[in-house]
Tab-separated table of C-alpha atoms and ligand atoms in Angstrom:
chain	number	residue	atom	x	y	z
A	3	UNK	CA	-103.038	45.387	11.797
A	4	UNK	CA	-100.297	42.787	11.787
A	5	UNK	CA	-101.936	40.656	14.474
A	6	UNK	CA	-100.069	37.610	13.196
A	7	UNK	CA	-96.717	39.162	14.052
A	8	UNK	CA	-98.150	40.279	17.390
A	9	UNK	CA	-99.251	36.751	18.167
A	10	UNK	CA	-95.893	35.192	17.413
A	11	UNK	CA	-94.004	37.779	19.411
A	12	UNK	CA	-96.654	37.824	22.088
A	13	UNK	CA	-96.329	34.075	22.569
A	14	UNK	CA	-92.591	34.362	22.923
A	15	UNK	CA	-93.026	37.099	25.510
A	16	UNK	CA	-95.795	35.277	27.396
A	17	UNK	CA	-93.490	32.310	27.863
A	18	UNK	CA	-90.911	34.676	29.259
A	19	UNK	CA	-93.368	36.324	31.627
A	20	UNK	CA	-94.602	33.168	33.318
A	21	UNK	CA	-94.533	33.735	37.039
A	22	UNK	CA	-94.301	37.505	36.656
A	23	UNK	CA	-96.892	40.141	37.551
A	24	UNK	CA	-99.767	39.716	35.146
A	25	UNK	CA	-100.574	43.217	33.917
A	26	UNK	CA	-101.278	44.997	30.674
A	27	UNK	CA	-98.126	47.074	30.538
A	28	UNK	CA	-98.709	50.464	28.899
A	29	UNK	CA	-95.858	52.426	30.475
A	30	UNK	CA	-93.227	51.896	27.782
A	31	UNK	CA	-92.240	55.576	27.656
A	32	UNK	CA	-90.884	55.147	31.200
A	33	UNK	CA	-89.059	51.945	30.313
A	34	UNK	CA	-89.939	49.212	27.858
A	35	UNK	CA	-91.283	45.915	29.106
A	36	UNK	CA	-90.944	43.080	28.356
A	37	UNK	CA	-87.548	42.932	26.705
A	38	UNK	CA	-86.852	40.608	23.775
A	39	UNK	CA	-85.659	37.158	24.893
A	40	UNK	CA	-82.369	37.773	23.023
A	41	UNK	CA	-81.648	40.672	25.420
A	42	UNK	CA	-82.248	38.759	28.648
A	43	UNK	CA	-80.320	35.763	27.249
A	44	UNK	CA	-77.336	37.975	26.390
A	45	UNK	CA	-77.310	39.550	29.870
A	46	UNK	CA	-77.480	36.122	31.534
A	47	UNK	CA	-74.723	34.724	29.339
A	48	UNK	CA	-72.502	37.729	30.054
A	49	UNK	CA	-73.031	37.478	33.804
A	50	UNK	CA	-72.633	33.725	34.041
A	51	UNK	CA	-69.872	33.089	31.527
A	52	UNK	CA	-67.334	35.853	31.032
A	53	UNK	CA	-68.140	39.206	32.661
A	54	UNK	CA	-64.836	40.796	33.783
A	55	UNK	CA	-63.652	44.397	33.836
A	56	UNK	CA	-63.106	45.664	30.263
A	57	UNK	CA	-59.993	47.688	29.460
A	58	UNK	CA	-58.416	47.100	32.887
A	59	UNK	CA	-56.622	43.755	32.539
A	60	UNK	CA	-55.244	41.740	29.655
A	61	UNK	CA	-56.641	38.305	30.524
A	62	UNK	CA	-59.053	36.458	28.286
A	63	UNK	CA	-62.220	37.362	30.208
A	64	UNK	CA	-61.299	41.054	30.339
A	65	UNK	CA	-60.549	40.982	26.612
A	66	UNK	CA	-63.886	39.290	25.892
A	67	UNK	CA	-65.674	41.969	27.944
A	68	UNK	CA	-63.807	44.763	26.138
A	69	UNK	CA	-64.743	43.196	22.823
A	70	UNK	CA	-68.427	43.032	23.841
A	71	UNK	CA	-68.352	46.733	24.750
A	72	UNK	CA	-66.703	47.581	21.442
A	73	UNK	CA	-69.284	45.579	19.520
A	74	UNK	CA	-72.005	47.452	21.373
A	75	UNK	CA	-70.381	50.751	20.349
A	76	UNK	CA	-70.503	49.609	16.739
A	77	UNK	CA	-74.214	48.695	17.055
A	78	UNK	CA	-75.093	52.038	18.679
A	79	UNK	CA	-73.031	54.004	16.168
A	80	UNK	CA	-74.608	52.135	13.240
A	81	UNK	CA	-78.089	53.015	14.459
A	82	UNK	CA	-77.452	56.758	14.406
A	83	UNK	CA	-74.975	57.111	11.517
A	84	UNK	CA	-71.946	57.758	13.751
A	85	UNK	CA	-68.535	56.191	14.340
A	86	UNK	CA	-67.942	53.825	17.307
A	87	UNK	CA	-65.481	56.225	18.949
A	88	UNK	CA	-68.187	58.908	19.015
A	89	UNK	CA	-70.320	56.825	21.417
A	90	UNK	CA	-70.018	57.321	25.208
A	91	UNK	CA	-71.898	54.789	27.326
A	92	UNK	CA	-73.848	56.228	30.241
A	93	UNK	CA	-76.256	55.016	32.902
A	94	UNK	CA	-79.293	56.475	31.132
A	95	UNK	CA	-80.273	59.446	28.985
A	96	UNK	CA	-80.042	61.759	32.001
A	97	UNK	CA	-76.340	60.907	32.382
A	98	UNK	CA	-75.780	61.562	28.684
A	99	UNK	CA	-77.554	64.943	28.773
A	100	UNK	CA	-75.595	65.982	31.867
A	101	UNK	CA	-72.248	65.294	30.162
A	102	UNK	CA	-73.243	67.407	27.156
A	103	UNK	CA	-74.611	70.253	29.308
A	104	UNK	CA	-72.103	70.401	32.169
A	105	UNK	CA	-69.210	69.426	29.906
A	106	UNK	CA	-69.754	72.355	27.530
A	107	UNK	CA	-71.602	75.269	29.124
A	108	UNK	CA	-69.647	77.963	30.941
A	109	UNK	CA	-70.520	81.255	32.698
A	110	UNK	CA	-71.884	83.788	30.241
A	111	UNK	CA	-73.267	81.146	27.860
A	112	UNK	CA	-76.880	81.282	26.682
A	113	UNK	CA	-78.971	78.214	25.855
A	114	UNK	CA	-82.185	77.902	23.845
A	115	UNK	CA	-84.516	75.070	24.759
A	116	UNK	CA	-88.242	74.303	24.599
A	117	UNK	CA	-91.272	73.918	26.835
A	118	UNK	CA	-91.532	70.225	25.993
A	119	UNK	CA	-88.202	69.289	27.604
A	120	UNK	CA	-87.808	66.720	30.334
A	121	UNK	CA	-86.372	67.690	33.719
A	122	UNK	CA	-83.167	65.896	32.727
A	123	UNK	CA	-82.588	68.986	30.552
A	124	UNK	CA	-84.431	71.646	32.573
A	125	UNK	CA	-82.907	70.806	35.960
A	126	UNK	CA	-79.231	70.865	34.888
A	127	UNK	CA	-79.916	74.153	33.057
A	128	UNK	CA	-81.630	75.532	36.145
A	129	UNK	CA	-78.686	74.407	38.328
A	130	UNK	CA	-76.259	76.182	35.982
A	131	UNK	CA	-78.036	79.499	36.499
A	132	UNK	CA	-76.076	79.798	39.734
A	133	UNK	CA	-72.855	80.173	37.770
A	134	UNK	CA	-74.228	82.398	35.067
A	135	UNK	CA	-75.618	80.178	32.319
A	136	UNK	CA	-78.866	81.707	31.018
A	137	UNK	CA	-81.649	79.818	29.297
A	138	UNK	CA	-84.527	80.832	27.035
A	139	UNK	CA	-87.414	78.368	26.990
A	140	UNK	CA	-89.277	78.623	23.677
A	141	UNK	CA	-93.081	78.346	23.730
A	142	UNK	CA	-94.833	75.348	22.229
A	143	UNK	CA	-98.430	75.064	21.031
A	144	UNK	CA	-101.289	73.457	22.974
A	145	UNK	CA	-100.558	70.154	21.201
A	146	UNK	CA	-96.872	70.436	22.115
A	147	UNK	CA	-95.764	71.401	18.632
A	148	UNK	CA	-92.850	73.748	18.143
A	149	UNK	CA	-92.053	76.194	15.377
A	150	UNK	CA	-88.378	75.965	14.453
A	151	UNK	CA	-88.538	79.652	13.519
A	152	UNK	CA	-89.257	80.575	17.151
A	153	UNK	CA	-86.048	78.752	18.078
A	154	UNK	CA	-84.194	80.856	15.521
A	155	UNK	CA	-85.686	84.061	16.965
A	156	UNK	CA	-84.635	83.099	20.500
A	157	UNK	CA	-80.942	82.765	19.561
A	158	UNK	CA	-78.578	85.542	20.652
A	159	UNK	CA	-74.947	86.387	19.983
A	160	UNK	CA	-73.832	84.401	23.035
A	161	UNK	CA	-76.066	81.350	22.399
A	162	UNK	CA	-73.765	78.386	22.823
A	163	UNK	CA	-76.263	75.543	22.551
A	164	UNK	CA	-79.762	74.610	21.397
A	165	UNK	CA	-81.308	71.679	23.258
A	166	UNK	CA	-84.434	70.003	21.941
A	167	UNK	CA	-86.132	66.700	22.491
A	168	UNK	CA	-86.917	64.683	19.370
A	169	UNK	CA	-90.289	63.649	20.829
A	170	UNK	CA	-92.185	64.739	23.928
A	171	UNK	CA	-92.546	62.208	26.722
A	172	UNK	CA	-95.888	63.794	27.722
A	173	UNK	CA	-97.807	64.049	24.438
A	174	UNK	CA	-95.492	62.118	22.108
A	175	UNK	CA	-95.305	65.195	19.829
A	176	UNK	CA	-92.517	64.840	17.262
A	177	UNK	CA	-90.359	67.955	17.208
A	178	UNK	CA	-88.796	69.533	14.079
A	179	UNK	CA	-85.251	68.462	14.970
A	180	UNK	CA	-83.910	68.522	11.417
A	181	UNK	CA	-84.991	72.142	10.938
A	182	UNK	CA	-83.518	73.060	14.309
A	183	UNK	CA	-80.244	71.323	13.429
A	184	UNK	CA	-80.184	73.375	10.242
A	185	UNK	CA	-80.626	76.620	12.201
A	186	UNK	CA	-77.935	75.616	14.713
A	187	UNK	CA	-75.454	74.762	11.953
A	188	UNK	CA	-76.174	78.023	10.131
A	189	UNK	CA	-75.594	80.029	13.303
A	190	UNK	CA	-72.631	77.878	14.454
A	191	UNK	CA	-74.384	76.944	17.669
A	192	UNK	CA	-73.980	73.477	19.189
A	193	UNK	CA	-77.067	71.297	18.866
A	194	UNK	CA	-77.935	68.729	21.550
A	195	UNK	CA	-80.839	66.461	20.589
A	196	UNK	CA	-82.592	64.415	23.270
A	197	UNK	CA	-83.422	61.098	21.644
A	198	UNK	CA	-84.813	59.422	24.758
A	199	UNK	CA	-88.314	58.878	23.322
A	200	UNK	CA	-87.210	58.673	19.704
A	201	UNK	CA	-84.337	56.203	19.470
A	202	UNK	CA	-85.663	52.836	18.365
A	203	UNK	CA	-88.839	54.325	16.852
A	204	UNK	CA	-87.884	57.320	14.700
A	205	UNK	CA	-84.902	57.822	12.403
A	206	UNK	CA	-82.134	59.225	14.592
A	207	UNK	CA	-79.509	60.053	12.003
A	208	UNK	CA	-77.011	62.512	13.445
A	209	UNK	CA	-76.010	63.744	9.985
A	210	UNK	CA	-79.508	64.639	8.802
A	211	UNK	CA	-80.196	66.266	12.189
A	212	UNK	CA	-76.809	68.011	12.125
A	213	UNK	CA	-76.560	67.130	15.809
A	214	UNK	CA	-73.329	67.718	17.721
A	215	UNK	CA	-74.681	65.637	20.593
A	216	UNK	CA	-77.440	63.039	20.733
A	217	UNK	CA	-78.463	61.690	24.149
A	218	UNK	CA	-80.244	58.348	24.215
A	219	UNK	CA	-81.927	56.020	26.740
A	220	UNK	CA	-80.935	52.399	26.243
A	221	UNK	CA	-83.836	51.007	28.262
A	222	UNK	CA	-86.814	52.419	26.355
A	223	UNK	CA	-87.448	51.659	22.661
A	224	UNK	CA	-83.899	50.356	22.229
A	225	UNK	CA	-85.007	47.459	24.452
A	226	UNK	CA	-81.871	47.353	26.586
A	227	UNK	CA	-81.808	46.802	30.359
A	228	UNK	CA	-82.230	49.672	32.798
A	229	UNK	CA	-78.953	51.379	33.671
A	230	UNK	CA	-78.075	51.879	29.997
A	231	UNK	CA	-77.892	54.841	27.665
A	232	UNK	CA	-75.368	56.628	25.510
A	233	UNK	CA	-74.215	60.007	24.278
A	234	UNK	CA	-73.091	60.675	20.730
A	235	UNK	CA	-70.382	63.334	20.589
A	236	UNK	CA	-69.463	64.541	17.102
A	237	UNK	CA	-65.732	64.228	16.407
A	238	UNK	CA	-63.865	67.315	17.520
A	239	UNK	CA	-66.701	68.851	19.583
A	240	UNK	CA	-65.164	70.570	22.612
A	241	UNK	CA	-66.445	68.899	25.779
A	242	UNK	CA	-64.902	68.268	29.190
A	243	UNK	CA	-65.441	65.213	31.353
A	244	UNK	CA	-67.891	65.672	34.219
A	245	UNK	CA	-66.833	62.553	36.152
A	246	UNK	CA	-63.179	61.818	36.736
A	247	UNK	CA	-61.632	58.494	37.695
A	248	UNK	CA	-60.199	55.284	36.295
A	249	UNK	CA	-60.432	54.759	32.554
A	250	UNK	CA	-57.924	51.918	32.143
A	251	UNK	CA	-55.807	54.260	29.985
A	252	UNK	CA	-52.908	56.562	31.046
A	253	UNK	CA	-53.122	54.933	34.504
A	254	UNK	CA	-49.761	56.389	35.568
A	255	UNK	CA	-51.212	59.931	35.429
A	256	UNK	CA	-53.590	61.744	37.779
A	257	UNK	CA	-54.841	63.819	34.856
A	258	UNK	CA	-58.169	62.711	33.393
A	259	UNK	CA	-57.763	61.933	29.680
A	260	UNK	CA	-60.163	64.099	27.685
A	261	UNK	CA	-60.394	61.666	24.805
A	262	UNK	CA	-63.788	60.438	23.647
A	263	UNK	CA	-65.093	57.937	24.547
A	264	UNK	CA	-62.895	56.651	27.397
A	265	UNK	CA	-62.205	60.037	29.042
A	266	UNK	CA	-65.984	60.493	29.476
A	267	UNK	CA	-66.541	56.969	30.857
A	268	UNK	CA	-64.687	56.984	34.201
A	269	UNK	CA	-65.285	53.946	36.388
A	270	UNK	CA	-66.262	50.375	35.656
A	271	UNK	CA	-68.740	50.102	32.792
A	272	UNK	CA	-72.078	48.301	33.040
A	273	UNK	CA	-70.929	45.422	30.845
A	274	UNK	CA	-74.025	43.202	31.342
A	275	UNK	CA	-76.262	46.198	30.575
A	276	UNK	CA	-74.220	47.262	27.543
A	277	UNK	CA	-74.214	43.681	26.245
A	278	UNK	CA	-78.006	43.590	26.605
A	279	UNK	CA	-78.316	46.991	24.958
A	280	UNK	CA	-76.330	45.756	21.936
A	281	UNK	CA	-78.856	42.926	21.571
A	282	UNK	CA	-81.734	45.381	21.968
A	283	UNK	CA	-80.319	47.515	19.154
A	284	UNK	CA	-79.880	44.399	17.010
A	285	UNK	CA	-83.536	43.566	17.687
A	286	UNK	CA	-84.567	47.067	16.573
A	287	UNK	CA	-82.455	46.852	13.422
A	288	UNK	CA	-83.774	43.376	12.592
A	289	UNK	CA	-87.399	44.411	13.110
A	290	UNK	CA	-86.848	47.676	11.242
A	291	UNK	CA	-87.800	51.197	12.312
A	292	UNK	CA	-90.674	51.492	9.782
A	293	UNK	CA	-92.227	48.291	11.171
A	294	UNK	CA	-91.873	49.456	14.795
A	295	UNK	CA	-93.224	52.888	13.943
A	296	UNK	CA	-96.165	51.449	12.007
A	297	UNK	CA	-97.026	49.090	14.865
A	298	UNK	CA	-97.007	51.864	17.482
A	299	UNK	CA	-98.839	54.297	15.217
A	300	UNK	CA	-101.559	51.714	14.559
A	301	UNK	CA	-101.991	50.937	18.264
A	302	UNK	CA	-102.222	54.620	19.186
A	303	UNK	CA	-104.536	55.322	16.240
A	304	UNK	CA	-106.784	52.486	17.415
A	305	UNK	CA	-106.815	53.743	21.003
A	306	UNK	CA	-107.567	57.290	19.848
A	307	UNK	CA	-110.443	56.064	17.707
A	308	UNK	CA	-111.979	54.413	20.790
A	309	UNK	CA	-111.481	57.341	23.170
A	310	UNK	CA	-111.307	60.621	21.318
A	311	UNK	CA	-114.463	62.692	21.381
A	312	UNK	CA	-116.041	60.405	23.997
A	313	UNK	CA	-117.952	62.018	26.808
A	314	UNK	CA	-115.721	63.023	29.714
A	315	UNK	CA	-112.431	62.206	27.970
A	316	UNK	CA	-110.036	65.070	27.275
A	317	UNK	CA	-107.027	64.106	25.161
A	318	UNK	CA	-103.832	66.060	24.538
A	319	UNK	CA	-101.196	66.240	21.822
A	320	UNK	CA	-101.376	66.221	18.034
A	321	UNK	CA	-104.494	64.668	16.528
A	322	UNK	CA	-102.703	62.623	13.900
A	323	UNK	CA	-100.796	59.593	15.142
A	324	UNK	CA	-98.050	60.224	12.543
A	325	UNK	CA	-97.249	63.490	14.344
A	326	UNK	CA	-96.403	61.665	17.550
A	327	UNK	CA	-94.637	58.618	18.929
A	328	UNK	CA	-96.584	55.862	20.727
A	329	UNK	CA	-98.175	58.000	23.441
A	330	UNK	CA	-101.803	58.860	24.223
A	331	UNK	CA	-102.211	61.511	26.940
A	332	UNK	CA	-105.620	62.162	28.481
A	333	UNK	CA	-107.701	63.031	31.519
A	334	UNK	CA	-111.137	62.001	32.638
A	335	UNK	CA	-113.080	65.147	33.325
A	336	UNK	CA	-113.499	65.722	37.041
A	337	UNK	CA	-110.990	63.045	38.042
A	338	UNK	CA	-107.450	63.518	39.229
A	339	UNK	CA	-104.959	61.863	36.826
A	340	UNK	CA	-103.382	59.873	39.683
A	341	UNK	CA	-106.791	58.519	40.676
A	342	UNK	CA	-107.451	57.337	37.123
A	343	UNK	CA	-104.072	55.571	37.024
A	344	UNK	CA	-104.669	54.026	40.419
A	345	UNK	CA	-108.057	52.621	39.392
A	346	UNK	CA	-106.548	51.265	36.163
A	347	UNK	CA	-103.822	49.587	38.212
A	348	UNK	CA	-105.855	48.231	41.129
A	349	UNK	CA	-109.110	47.316	39.416
A	350	UNK	CA	-108.089	46.491	35.869
A	351	UNK	CA	-104.424	45.431	36.111
A	352	UNK	CA	-103.336	48.087	33.621
A	353	UNK	CA	-100.017	49.895	34.135
A	354	UNK	CA	-99.911	53.546	33.001
A	355	UNK	CA	-98.291	56.712	34.346
A	356	UNK	CA	-100.054	59.781	35.751
A	357	UNK	CA	-99.021	63.205	37.033
A	358	UNK	CA	-96.428	65.538	35.575
A	359	UNK	CA	-94.013	63.100	33.907
A	360	UNK	CA	-90.921	65.136	34.939
A	361	UNK	CA	-91.803	67.778	32.334
A	362	UNK	CA	-93.367	70.751	34.156
A	363	UNK	CA	-93.309	73.256	31.274
A	364	UNK	CA	-94.915	70.776	28.877
A	365	UNK	CA	-98.007	70.866	31.091
A	366	UNK	CA	-98.113	74.632	30.860
A	367	UNK	CA	-98.057	74.314	27.068
A	368	UNK	CA	-100.937	71.835	26.931
A	369	UNK	CA	-102.920	73.386	29.802
A	370	UNK	CA	-102.592	70.598	32.389
A	371	UNK	CA	-100.392	72.504	34.859
A	372	UNK	CA	-102.928	71.979	37.653
A	373	UNK	CA	-103.886	68.404	36.977
A	374	UNK	CA	-101.108	66.596	35.168
A	375	UNK	CA	-102.413	63.892	32.841
A	376	UNK	CA	-102.587	60.155	32.347
A	377	UNK	CA	-100.126	58.751	29.829
A	378	UNK	CA	-100.583	55.525	27.938
A	379	UNK	CA	-97.422	54.544	26.125
A	380	UNK	CA	-97.307	51.517	23.875
A	381	UNK	CA	-94.412	49.289	22.906
A	382	UNK	CA	-93.500	46.726	20.320
A	383	UNK	CA	-95.077	43.854	22.232
A	384	UNK	CA	-98.497	45.349	22.976
A	385	UNK	CA	-101.446	43.854	21.156
A	386	UNK	CA	-104.667	45.271	19.763
A	387	UNK	CA	-106.586	43.270	22.386
A	388	UNK	CA	-104.648	44.958	25.203
A	389	UNK	CA	-105.469	48.342	23.703
A	390	UNK	CA	-109.179	47.624	23.444
A	391	UNK	CA	-109.218	46.273	27.034
A	392	UNK	CA	-107.542	49.491	28.203
A	393	UNK	CA	-109.971	51.669	26.219
A	394	UNK	CA	-112.970	49.843	27.683
A	395	UNK	CA	-111.589	50.212	31.206
A	396	UNK	CA	-111.110	53.954	30.652
A	397	UNK	CA	-114.643	54.341	29.294
A	398	UNK	CA	-115.982	52.462	32.363
A	399	UNK	CA	-114.090	54.783	34.705
A	400	UNK	CA	-115.289	57.837	32.763
A	401	UNK	CA	-118.861	56.668	33.219
A	402	UNK	CA	-118.375	56.211	36.981
A	403	UNK	CA	-116.815	59.689	37.161
A	404	UNK	CA	-119.820	61.112	35.334
A	405	UNK	CA	-122.240	59.495	37.810
A	406	UNK	CA	-120.229	60.755	40.778
A	407	UNK	CA	-120.103	64.212	39.278
A	408	UNK	CA	-123.872	64.278	39.125
A	409	UNK	CA	-124.266	63.200	42.726
A	410	UNK	CA	-121.405	65.167	44.314
A	411	UNK	CA	-120.441	68.579	42.930
A	412	UNK	CA	-116.860	68.291	41.753
A	413	UNK	CA	-114.852	71.273	40.638
A	414	UNK	CA	-113.422	70.775	37.156
A	415	UNK	CA	-110.812	73.357	37.883
A	416	UNK	CA	-109.141	71.514	40.723
A	417	UNK	CA	-109.646	68.084	39.188
A	418	UNK	CA	-110.570	66.501	42.526
A	419	UNK	CA	-112.123	63.082	42.576
B	521	PLP	C1	-87.706	63.158	26.697
B	521	PLP	C2	-86.903	62.505	27.784
B	521	PLP	N1	-85.645	62.901	28.014
B	521	PLP	C3	-84.887	62.350	28.959
B	521	PLP	C4	-85.362	61.336	29.760
B	521	PLP	C5	-84.488	60.718	30.797
B	521	PLP	O1	-84.214	59.400	30.408
B	521	PLP	P1	-83.558	58.345	31.400
B	521	PLP	O2	-84.656	57.832	32.239
B	521	PLP	O3	-83.001	57.299	30.476
B	521	PLP	O4	-82.522	59.043	32.164
B	521	PLP	C6	-86.666	60.882	29.569
B	521	PLP	C7	-87.221	59.837	30.429
B	521	PLP	O5	-88.379	59.521	30.434
B	521	PLP	C8	-87.449	61.467	28.543
B	521	PLP	O6	-88.688	61.062	28.319
């Protein structure tokens, strides 16, 4: 399974990690780690050699910074089949989603979304209830899958927007975004796709998805630094700014320009982050999405083959690794998900995430609303050896849980360890 490539890349990353915390990092759905050396080099070069304020002054350093931001726009646009002036840089995917939601929705509007959404969608929609925006949350199956037809049925005359993640951050389930885009276009409803878990792994072509907005994290599979993300806004889509302030343009006026992108990017941009993100996107393009996808699919397939059907292990999400991104969600019967993650961290040096993953309705769909679950999420730099070490650690813990269960009566229902 491409171990040679792993080794080469692994070596490069090991060099980089000297002196760092020595863990098996399997929390890439939260943020990817490590980053390619080209990303950290670009950030360092930016910060040590020329980082000034882009678009504010005309001196050479400011011009160089503005050029770096523009080049990053071109990279981001190229990745998703958009134009550079359709890309708004944000702090993260949450910032991007909030612009699309708060910048469009008005009292009386109705929104259709799904049970698999992250709180960065659900919380803004919940906050907007107070001024009369209503939301329908469409049911998903126990493996997180969604029928596009149920999205169609949930639409009403006043539905202004459909919001759907491209892939669940809990189970990795890939959602039918192209079919949903089709429905939205047919009904003339705006379509906001959340590409946080998809960009850098799956095709994120805004034309084939017919997306009006695509919100993206820069710091996950796009390999950029934290503090980066972007929002694609289709040309001509009506949206208002949600943050007002300096843009470097029309400085003589107190009126916020509503032009995309600068009107949506008030305040000084994160130039080191954006420069790093551009390198991350270049890394993704150079490696190729099919290669990245294959690598993650193989790792998850391997992990599943070691854990699925084993005594005491309950796994969630679609069975086939091609139906999900690089996530394996599970629980050890009788053990709280946080306890499992804590043992993996403290005793085995393995970093995973446990609990509810900021997606409360997703847990209702998969039946883990009382327990949450443990999430293993792989990245481009994980190796097969790391996966088998993690699987063995989990099997060890499951065995201990089984022994404890036999000596102390533990209620399955409450998942208490
Ligand atoms: C599906 C999904 N949407 C949105 C977000 C928010 O992304 P960010 O952390 O970049 O704001 C996440 C983060 O994990 C996510 O998984």
